[in-house]
Short mmCIF file of C-alpha atoms in Angstrom, two decimals:
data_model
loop_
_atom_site.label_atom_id
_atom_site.label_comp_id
_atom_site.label_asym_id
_atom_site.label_seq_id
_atom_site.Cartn_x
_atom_site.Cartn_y
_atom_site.Cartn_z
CA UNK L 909 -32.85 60.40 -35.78
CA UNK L 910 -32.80 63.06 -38.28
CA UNK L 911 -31.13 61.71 -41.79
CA UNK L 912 -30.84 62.36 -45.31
CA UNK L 913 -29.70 59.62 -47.70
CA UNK L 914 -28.40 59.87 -51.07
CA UNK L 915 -27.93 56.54 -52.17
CA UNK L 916 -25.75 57.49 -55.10
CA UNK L 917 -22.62 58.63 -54.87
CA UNK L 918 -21.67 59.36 -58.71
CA UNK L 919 -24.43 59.00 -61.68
CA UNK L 920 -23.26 59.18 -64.60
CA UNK L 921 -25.75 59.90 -67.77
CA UNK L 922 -25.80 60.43 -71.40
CA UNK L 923 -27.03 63.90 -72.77
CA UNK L 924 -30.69 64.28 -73.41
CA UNK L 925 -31.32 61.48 -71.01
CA UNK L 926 -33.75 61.84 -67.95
CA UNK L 927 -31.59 61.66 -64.74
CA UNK L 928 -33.30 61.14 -61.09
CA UNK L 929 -30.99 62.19 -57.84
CA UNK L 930 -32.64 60.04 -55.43
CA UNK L 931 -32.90 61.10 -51.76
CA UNK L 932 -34.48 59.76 -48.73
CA UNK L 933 -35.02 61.76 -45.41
CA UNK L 934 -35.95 60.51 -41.59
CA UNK L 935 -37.70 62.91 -39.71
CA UNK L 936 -40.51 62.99 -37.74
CA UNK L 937 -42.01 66.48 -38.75
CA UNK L 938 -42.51 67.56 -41.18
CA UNK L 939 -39.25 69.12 -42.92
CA UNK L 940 -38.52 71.59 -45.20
CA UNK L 941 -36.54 70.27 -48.19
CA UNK L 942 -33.66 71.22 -50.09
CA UNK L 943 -31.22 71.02 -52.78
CA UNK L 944 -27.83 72.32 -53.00
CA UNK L 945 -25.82 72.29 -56.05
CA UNK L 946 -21.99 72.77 -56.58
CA UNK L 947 -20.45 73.38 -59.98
CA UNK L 948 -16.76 72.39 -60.26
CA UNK L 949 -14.71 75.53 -59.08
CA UNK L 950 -17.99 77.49 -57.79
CA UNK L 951 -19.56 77.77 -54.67
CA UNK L 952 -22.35 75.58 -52.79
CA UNK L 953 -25.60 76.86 -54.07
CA UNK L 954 -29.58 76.64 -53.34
CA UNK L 955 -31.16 74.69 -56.62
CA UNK L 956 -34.39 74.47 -55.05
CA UNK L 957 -36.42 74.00 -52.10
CA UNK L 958 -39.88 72.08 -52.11
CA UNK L 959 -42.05 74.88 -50.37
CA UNK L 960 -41.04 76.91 -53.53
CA UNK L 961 -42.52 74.18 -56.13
CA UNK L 962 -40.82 75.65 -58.69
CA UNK L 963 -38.89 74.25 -61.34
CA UNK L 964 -35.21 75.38 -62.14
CA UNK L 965 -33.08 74.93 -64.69
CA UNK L 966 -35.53 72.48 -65.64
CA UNK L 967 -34.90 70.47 -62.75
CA UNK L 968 -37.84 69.71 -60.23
CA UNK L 969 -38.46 67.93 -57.04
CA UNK L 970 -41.82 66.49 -55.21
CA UNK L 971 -41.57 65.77 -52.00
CA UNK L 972 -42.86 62.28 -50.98
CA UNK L 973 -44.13 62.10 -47.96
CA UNK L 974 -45.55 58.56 -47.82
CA UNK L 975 -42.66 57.07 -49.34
CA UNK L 976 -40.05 60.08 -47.05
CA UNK L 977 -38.53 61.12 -50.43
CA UNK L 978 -37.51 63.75 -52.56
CA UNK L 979 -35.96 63.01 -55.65
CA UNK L 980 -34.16 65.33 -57.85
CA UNK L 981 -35.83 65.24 -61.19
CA UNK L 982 -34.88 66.46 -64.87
CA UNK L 983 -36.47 65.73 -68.34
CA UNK L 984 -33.34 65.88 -70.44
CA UNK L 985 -29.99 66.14 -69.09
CA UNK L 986 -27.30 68.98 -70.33
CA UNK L 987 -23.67 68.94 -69.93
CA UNK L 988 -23.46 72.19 -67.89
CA UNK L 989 -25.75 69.99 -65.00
CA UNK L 990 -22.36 67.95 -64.07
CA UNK L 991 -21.67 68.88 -60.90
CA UNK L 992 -21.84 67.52 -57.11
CA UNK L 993 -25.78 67.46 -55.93
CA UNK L 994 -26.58 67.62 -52.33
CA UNK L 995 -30.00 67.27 -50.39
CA UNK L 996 -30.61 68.73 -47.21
CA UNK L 997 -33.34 69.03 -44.97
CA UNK L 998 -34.04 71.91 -42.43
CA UNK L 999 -35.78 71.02 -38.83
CA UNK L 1000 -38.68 72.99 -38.68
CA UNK L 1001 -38.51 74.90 -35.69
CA UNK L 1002 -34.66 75.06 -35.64
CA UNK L 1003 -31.78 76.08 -37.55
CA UNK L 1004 -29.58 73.19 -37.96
CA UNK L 1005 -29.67 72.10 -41.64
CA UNK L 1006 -28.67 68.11 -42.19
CA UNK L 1007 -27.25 67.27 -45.87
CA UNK L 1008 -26.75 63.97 -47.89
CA UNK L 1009 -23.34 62.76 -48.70
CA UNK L 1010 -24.05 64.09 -52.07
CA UNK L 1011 -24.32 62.94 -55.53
CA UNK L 1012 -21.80 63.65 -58.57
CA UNK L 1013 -23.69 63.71 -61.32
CA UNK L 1014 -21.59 63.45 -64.67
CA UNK L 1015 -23.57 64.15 -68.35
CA UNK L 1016 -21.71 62.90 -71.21
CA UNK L 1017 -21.76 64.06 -74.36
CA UNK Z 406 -22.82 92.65 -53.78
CA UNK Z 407 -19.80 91.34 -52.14
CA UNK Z 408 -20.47 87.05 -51.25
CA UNK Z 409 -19.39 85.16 -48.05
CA UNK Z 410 -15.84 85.48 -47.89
CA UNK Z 411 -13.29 83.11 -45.84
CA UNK Z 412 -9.76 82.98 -45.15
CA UNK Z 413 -7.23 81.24 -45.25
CA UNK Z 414 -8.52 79.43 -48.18
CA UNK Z 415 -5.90 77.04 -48.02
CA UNK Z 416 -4.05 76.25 -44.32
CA UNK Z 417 -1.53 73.11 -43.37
CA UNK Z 418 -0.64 72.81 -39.88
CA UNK Z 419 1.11 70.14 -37.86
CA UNK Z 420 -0.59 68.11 -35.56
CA UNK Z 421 -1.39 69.39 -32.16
CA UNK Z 422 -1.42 73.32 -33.72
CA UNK Z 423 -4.30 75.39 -33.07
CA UNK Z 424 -5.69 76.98 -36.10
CA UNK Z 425 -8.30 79.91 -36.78
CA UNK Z 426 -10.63 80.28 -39.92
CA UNK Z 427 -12.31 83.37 -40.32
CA UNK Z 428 -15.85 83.88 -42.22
CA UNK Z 429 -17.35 86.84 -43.36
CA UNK Z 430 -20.72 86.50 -44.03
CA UNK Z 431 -22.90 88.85 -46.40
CA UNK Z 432 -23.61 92.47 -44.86
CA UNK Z 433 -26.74 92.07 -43.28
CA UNK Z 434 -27.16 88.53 -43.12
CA UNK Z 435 -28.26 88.07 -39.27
CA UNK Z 436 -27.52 84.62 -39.41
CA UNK Z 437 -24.30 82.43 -40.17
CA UNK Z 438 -23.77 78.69 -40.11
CA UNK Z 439 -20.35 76.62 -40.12
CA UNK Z 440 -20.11 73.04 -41.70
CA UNK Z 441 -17.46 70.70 -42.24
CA UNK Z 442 -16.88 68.75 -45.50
CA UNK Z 443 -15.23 65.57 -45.46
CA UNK Z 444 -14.93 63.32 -48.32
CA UNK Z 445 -17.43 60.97 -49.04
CA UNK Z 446 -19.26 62.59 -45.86
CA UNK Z 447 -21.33 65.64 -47.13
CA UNK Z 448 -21.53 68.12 -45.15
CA UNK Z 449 -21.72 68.07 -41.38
CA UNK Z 450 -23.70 71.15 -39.41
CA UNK Z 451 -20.95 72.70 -36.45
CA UNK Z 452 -22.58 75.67 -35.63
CA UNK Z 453 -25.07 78.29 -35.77
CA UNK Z 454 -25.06 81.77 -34.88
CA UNK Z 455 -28.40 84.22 -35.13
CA UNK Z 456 -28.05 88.01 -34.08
CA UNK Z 457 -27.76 87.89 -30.23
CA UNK Z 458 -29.05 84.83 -29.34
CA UNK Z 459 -26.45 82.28 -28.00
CA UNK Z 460 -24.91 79.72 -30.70
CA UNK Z 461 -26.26 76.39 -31.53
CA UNK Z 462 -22.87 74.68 -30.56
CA UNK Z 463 -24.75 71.28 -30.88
CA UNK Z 464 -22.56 69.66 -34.05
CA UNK Z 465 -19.51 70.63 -32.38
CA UNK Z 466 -17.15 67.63 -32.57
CA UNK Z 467 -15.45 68.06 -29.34
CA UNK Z 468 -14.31 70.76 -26.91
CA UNK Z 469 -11.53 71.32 -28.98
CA UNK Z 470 -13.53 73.14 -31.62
CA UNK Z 471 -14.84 76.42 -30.94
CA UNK Z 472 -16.36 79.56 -32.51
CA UNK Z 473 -17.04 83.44 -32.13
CA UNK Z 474 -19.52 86.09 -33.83
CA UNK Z 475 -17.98 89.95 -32.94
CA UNK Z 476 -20.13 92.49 -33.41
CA UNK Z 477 -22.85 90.30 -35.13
CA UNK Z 478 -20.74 90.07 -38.29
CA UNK Z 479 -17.01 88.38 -38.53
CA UNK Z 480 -16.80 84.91 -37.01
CA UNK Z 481 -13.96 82.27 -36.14
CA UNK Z 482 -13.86 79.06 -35.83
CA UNK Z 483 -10.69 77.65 -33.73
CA UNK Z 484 -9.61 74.13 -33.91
CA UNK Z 485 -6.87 73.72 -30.95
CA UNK Z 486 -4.53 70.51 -31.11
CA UNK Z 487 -5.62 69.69 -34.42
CA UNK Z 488 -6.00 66.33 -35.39
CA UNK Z 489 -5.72 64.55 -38.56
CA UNK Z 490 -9.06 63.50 -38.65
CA UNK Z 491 -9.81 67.16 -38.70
CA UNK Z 492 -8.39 67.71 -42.27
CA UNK Z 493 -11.53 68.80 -44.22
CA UNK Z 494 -13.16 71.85 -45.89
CA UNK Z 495 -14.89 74.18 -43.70
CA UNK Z 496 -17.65 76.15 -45.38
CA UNK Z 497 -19.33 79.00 -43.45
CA UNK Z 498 -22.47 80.46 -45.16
CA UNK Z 499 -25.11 83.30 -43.85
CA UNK Z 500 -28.61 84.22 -44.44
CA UNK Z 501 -30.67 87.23 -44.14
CA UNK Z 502 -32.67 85.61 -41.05
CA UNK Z 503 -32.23 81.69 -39.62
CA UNK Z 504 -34.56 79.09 -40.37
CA UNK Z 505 -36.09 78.70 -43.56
CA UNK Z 506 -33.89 81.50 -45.54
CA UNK Z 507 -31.57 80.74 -48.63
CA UNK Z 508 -28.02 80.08 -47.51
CA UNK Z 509 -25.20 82.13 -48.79
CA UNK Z 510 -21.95 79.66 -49.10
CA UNK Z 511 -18.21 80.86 -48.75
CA UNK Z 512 -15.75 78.93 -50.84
CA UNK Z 513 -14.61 77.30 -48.04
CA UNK Z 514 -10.98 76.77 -45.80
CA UNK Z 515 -9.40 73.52 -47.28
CA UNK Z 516 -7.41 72.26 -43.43
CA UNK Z 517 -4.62 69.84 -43.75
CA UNK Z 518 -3.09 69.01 -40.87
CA UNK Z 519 0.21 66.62 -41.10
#
């Protein structure tokens, strides 16, 4: 079955401290990745995708195959990254994207 | 440009109503996708629409949801006898093409049904 785990449901982190958004997929193909990001009162929104490689807002994510991962990654944490973090993963092939239960990431100051 | 719009963004009903929530997706944007977000559940996939082709109904809940494209653009999603397991936010979002493209998100419907 097709899943996406975020094991996390609130991490909470001082500023300047390295945070990791963990998430763990089951699929048997191979998927295309995702994160989705939602500030408070703003829309869902694409952060990244792992075909992309590319690092934003200094946030980066490798995609794991052995270990079915792809963890959200970022140096030194900011107090404008609070917000709700979700991982998703497309079926390649199809259109149906499946998402974590999300992670609320809280920086404190 | 102009986002993914939705309305009502708010809507309580009573049990057993039927309700309709409207998307608009991004002018364009071939493709447009409804979820469901319930609390502590992320989000769950309904629906998929892409041009012409007929819908990926396959996260449906039950018969009693349903959904329409018109014209390519506008969609609805009906909920008939609502339930109170159906309170949730529906988000509908749209892309340029399906698969792999970015997803555009609407600030969702917030559904409370009494």
């Amino acid at each position: 079955a097709q899943r996406v785990t975020q094991p996390e449901k609130l991490l909470s982190v001082f500023k300047g401290a390295p945070v990791e958004l963990k998430c763990n997929y089951s699929y048997s193909g191979s998927p295309e990745l995702f994160w989705y990001v939602q500030y408070s009162r703003q829309r869902l929104q694409l952060l990244l995708r792992h075909i992309s490689r590319e690092s934003i807002k200094g946030f980066t994510a490798d995609l794991n195959k052995g270990e079915t991962s792809f963890h959200l990654k970022k140096p030194f944490a900011q107090e404008e990254d609070s917000a709700m973090y979700y991982c998703a993963l497309l079926n390649t092939g199809g259109f149906k994207t499946i998402f974590g239960a999300g992670t609320r990431l809280f920086v404190k100051a | 440009g102009a986002g993914v719009s939705q309305s009502p963004s708010n809507k309580v009903t009573e049990k057993g109503k039927d309700v309709e929530l409207r998307c608009d997706p991004i002018s364009g944007h071939t493709a447009l996708y409804w979820y469901r977000q319930s609390l502590g559940q992320g989000l769950e996939f309904l629906i998929y629409f892409q041009g012409n082709s007929a819908p990926d109904k396959s996260g449906l809940p039950s018969d009693r949801f349903s959904a329409e494209r018109t014209g390519g653009s506008v969609s609805t999603l009906t909920i008939q006898r609502t339930q109170q397991e159906d309170s949730a936010v529906y988000l509908c979002a749209s892309s340029r093409a399906g698969n792999s493209e970015t997803q555009y998100f609407g600030p969702g419907t917030r559904l409370l049904v009494l």
